Coordinates of C-alpha atoms in Angstrom, one line a residue:
X1 CA 295.2 99.5 82.3
X2 CA 298.8 100.7 82.6
X3 CA 299.8 102.2 85.9
X4 CA 302.9 104.1 87.0
X5 CA 305.2 102.4 89.4
X6 CA 307.0 103.9 92.4
X7 CA 304.8 107.0 92.6
X8 CA 305.7 109.3 95.5
X9 CA 302.5 109.8 97.5
X10 CA 304.0 110.4 100.9
X11 CA 307.2 112.4 100.9
X12 CA 306.4 116.1 100.4
X13 CA 310.0 117.2 100.6
X14 CA 311.1 114.8 97.9
X15 CA 308.3 116.1 95.6
X16 CA 309.4 119.7 96.3
X17 CA 313.0 118.8 95.4
X18 CA 311.9 117.3 92.2
X19 CA 309.9 120.4 91.4
X20 CA 313.0 122.5 92.2
X21 CA 315.0 120.5 89.7
X22 CA 312.5 121.2 87.0
X23 CA 312.4 125.0 87.8
X24 CA 316.2 125.1 87.5
X25 CA 316.2 123.5 84.0
X26 CA 313.7 125.5 81.9
X27 CA 316.0 128.1 80.3
X28 CA 316.4 128.9 76.6
X29 CA 320.1 128.7 75.6
X30 CA 319.2 130.6 72.4
X31 CA 317.7 133.5 74.4
X32 CA 320.4 134.3 77.0
X33 CA 318.8 131.8 79.4
X34 CA 315.4 133.5 79.6
X35 CA 313.0 130.7 80.8
X36 CA 310.5 129.1 78.5
X37 CA 306.8 129.4 79.3
X38 CA 305.1 127.1 76.8
X39 CA 305.5 123.3 77.4
X40 CA 303.8 120.8 75.2
X41 CA 303.9 117.0 74.9
X42 CA 301.3 116.5 72.2
X43 CA 300.7 116.9 69.3
X44 CA 304.4 117.8 69.3
X45 CA 307.0 118.0 72.1
X46 CA 308.4 121.4 72.6
X47 CA 309.3 124.2 74.9
X48 CA 308.6 127.7 73.6
X49 CA 308.5 131.5 74.2
X50 CA 305.2 133.2 75.0
X51 CA 304.5 136.7 74.1
X52 CA 302.3 137.0 77.2
X53 CA 304.1 135.0 79.9
X54 CA 307.8 134.3 79.5
X55 CA 310.1 136.8 81.2
X56 CA 307.1 138.6 82.8
X57 CA 305.7 135.5 84.5
X58 CA 307.9 132.4 84.8
X59 CA 310.7 134.0 87.0
X60 CA 308.2 135.1 89.6
X61 CA 306.6 131.7 89.9
X62 CA 310.0 129.9 90.1
X63 CA 311.9 132.3 92.3
X64 CA 309.1 132.4 94.8
X65 CA 309.0 128.6 95.0
X66 CA 312.7 128.0 94.8
X67 CA 313.8 130.5 97.4
X68 CA 311.0 129.5 99.8
X69 CA 312.0 125.8 99.4
X70 CA 315.6 126.8 100.2
X71 CA 314.5 128.8 103.3
X72 CA 312.1 126.2 104.7
X73 CA 313.7 122.9 103.8
X74 CA 317.3 123.8 103.3
X75 CA 317.3 122.6 99.7
X76 CA 320.5 123.4 97.9
X77 CA 319.9 125.5 94.8
X78 CA 321.9 126.1 91.7
X79 CA 322.9 129.8 92.0
X80 CA 323.3 130.0 88.2
X81 CA 319.6 129.1 87.8
X82 CA 318.6 131.7 90.4
X83 CA 320.7 134.3 88.5
X84 CA 319.0 133.3 85.2
X85 CA 315.6 133.9 86.7
X86 CA 316.8 137.2 88.3
X87 CA 318.2 138.5 84.9
X88 CA 314.9 137.6 83.2
X89 CA 313.1 139.5 85.9
X90 CA 315.3 142.6 85.4
X91 CA 314.8 142.3 81.7
X92 CA 311.0 142.3 82.2
X93 CA 311.2 145.4 84.3
X94 CA 313.6 147.3 82.0
X95 CA 310.8 149.0 80.0
X96 CA 309.7 152.7 80.2
X97 CA 307.8 152.0 83.5
X98 CA 308.3 149.5 86.3
X99 CA 305.8 147.0 85.1
X100 CA 306.4 143.3 84.2
X101 CA 306.6 143.4 80.4
X102 CA 307.3 140.8 77.8
X103 CA 308.6 140.6 74.2
X104 CA 306.5 139.6 71.3
X105 CA 309.2 137.2 70.2
X106 CA 312.7 136.1 71.1
X107 CA 315.2 138.8 70.3
X108 CA 312.6 141.5 70.1
X109 CA 312.1 144.6 72.3
X110 CA 309.9 144.7 75.4
X111 CA 306.5 145.7 74.1
X112 CA 303.7 143.8 75.9
X113 CA 302.1 144.5 79.3
X114 CA 299.5 142.1 80.6
X115 CA 298.1 142.9 84.1
X116 CA 297.8 139.2 84.8
X117 CA 301.6 139.1 85.3
X118 CA 301.6 141.7 88.1
X119 CA 301.4 138.9 90.7
X120 CA 304.3 137.0 89.3
X121 CA 306.4 140.2 88.9
X122 CA 305.9 141.0 92.6
X123 CA 306.6 137.4 93.6
X124 CA 310.0 137.6 91.9
X125 CA 310.9 140.9 93.5
X126 CA 309.6 139.9 96.9
X127 CA 311.6 136.6 96.8
X128 CA 314.8 138.3 95.7
X129 CA 314.4 141.2 98.3
X130 CA 313.6 138.8 101.1
X131 CA 315.9 135.8 100.5
X132 CA 318.8 137.4 98.7
X133 CA 318.6 140.9 100.2
X134 CA 318.5 142.2 96.7
X135 CA 318.6 146.0 96.7
X136 CA 317.7 146.3 93.0
X137 CA 314.7 144.1 93.4
X138 CA 313.5 146.2 96.3
X139 CA 313.9 149.4 94.4
X140 CA 312.0 148.0 91.4
X141 CA 309.2 146.7 93.6
X142 CA 308.8 150.2 95.2
X143 CA 308.9 151.9 91.8
X144 CA 306.4 149.5 90.4
X145 CA 303.9 150.3 93.2
X146 CA 304.3 154.0 92.4
X147 CA 303.9 153.5 88.7
X148 CA 300.8 151.4 89.2
X149 CA 299.4 154.2 91.3
X150 CA 300.0 156.6 88.4
X151 CA 298.5 154.3 85.6
X152 CA 295.7 152.4 87.4
X153 CA 292.8 153.3 89.6
X154 CA 290.2 150.8 91.0
X155 CA 287.4 152.9 89.4
X156 CA 288.9 154.1 86.2
X157 CA 291.1 151.1 85.6
X158 CA 294.2 151.5 83.4
X159 CA 295.1 154.8 81.6
X160 CA 295.3 153.1 78.3
X161 CA 296.2 156.3 76.4
X162 CA 299.2 157.0 78.7
X163 CA 300.3 153.3 78.3
X164 CA 300.0 153.6 74.5
X165 CA 302.0 156.9 74.6
X166 CA 304.8 155.0 76.4
X167 CA 305.0 152.6 73.4
X168 CA 303.5 149.7 75.4
X169 CA 301.0 147.2 73.9
X170 CA 298.3 146.5 76.6
X171 CA 297.1 142.9 76.6
X172 CA 293.8 142.6 78.4
X173 CA 293.5 139.7 81.0
X174 CA 289.7 139.5 81.4
X175 CA 288.7 141.4 84.5
X176 CA 290.0 142.4 87.9
X177 CA 290.1 139.0 89.6
X178 CA 292.3 137.5 86.8
X179 CA 294.5 140.5 86.6
X180 CA 295.2 143.3 89.2
X181 CA 293.5 141.3 92.0
X182 CA 296.1 138.6 91.7
X183 CA 298.9 140.8 93.1
X184 CA 297.3 141.2 96.5
X185 CA 299.2 138.2 98.0
X186 CA 302.7 139.1 97.1
X187 CA 302.1 142.7 98.1
X188 CA 301.1 141.6 101.6
X189 CA 304.2 139.3 101.7
X190 CA 306.4 142.1 100.6
X191 CA 305.0 144.4 103.3
X192 CA 305.5 141.7 106.0
X193 CA 309.1 141.2 104.8
X194 CA 310.1 144.8 104.4
X195 CA 307.6 147.0 106.3
X196 CA 307.1 149.1 103.1
X197 CA 303.8 150.8 103.9
X198 CA 302.7 151.6 100.2
X199 CA 302.7 147.8 99.5
X200 CA 300.1 147.3 102.2
X201 CA 298.1 150.4 101.1
X202 CA 297.8 149.0 97.6
X203 CA 296.9 145.6 98.9
X204 CA 294.1 147.1 101.0
X205 CA 292.8 148.9 97.9
X206 CA 292.7 145.6 96.0
X207 CA 291.0 143.9 99.0
X208 CA 288.3 146.5 99.2
X209 CA 287.6 146.2 95.5
X210 CA 287.5 142.4 95.7
X211 CA 285.0 142.2 98.6
X212 CA 283.0 145.2 97.4
X213 CA 282.4 144.1 93.9
X214 CA 283.1 140.4 93.5
X215 CA 283.2 138.4 96.8
X216 CA 279.8 139.5 98.1
X217 CA 278.2 138.7 101.5
X218 CA 275.8 136.1 100.0
X219 CA 278.8 134.0 98.8
X220 CA 277.2 133.4 95.4
X221 CA 279.3 132.7 92.4
X222 CA 278.4 134.6 89.3
X223 CA 280.3 133.7 86.1
X224 CA 279.6 137.0 84.4
X225 CA 280.7 139.0 87.5
X226 CA 284.0 137.1 87.8
X227 CA 284.5 137.0 84.0
X228 CA 285.6 133.4 84.1

């Protein structure tokens, strides 16, 4: 049986540096350097756009990791790559409301909103505000918290008619835990970094819903309840 040679199983910093190299080389030169989402090896090798998760998802995952790595380990980053991820973030938030949106296809208009990407959107804005003192990112994060408050409630969920009236296509992401609940972490981090109280207030609403309806005292896992 074939085995890989020289596998790094001890040096965490070296593994992080390798990951950072990947995250700084995932941009589509034919799409103004917006990062790819889809990555396949078989049955064909390709990088591709996703109508769900390109500009609305990838920048948050990568900026959060890259800028944390720079802060903790002193890793030198390619500022052009950081700027590419930042511009993709701003593209995603340039729709009619401050929600992370995505295009159906390369070159098309922003049209899709999937609540699953709220976590990644806030991770991008948190990282830029914290590690780059980015005023525009902070303003977007605070507008986004306000817009979520207008369009979503933990009981009534999303105001789908209002979203439709804004010309947005709502893409469902299978329940609270896999959608709105995911933004709790970056909201808390944003609050710790900036002291912005509404971020903590929204995080606490998410926490109460999570422990009140999903993570129950008996600790039991129910596939139907979690919608997994």
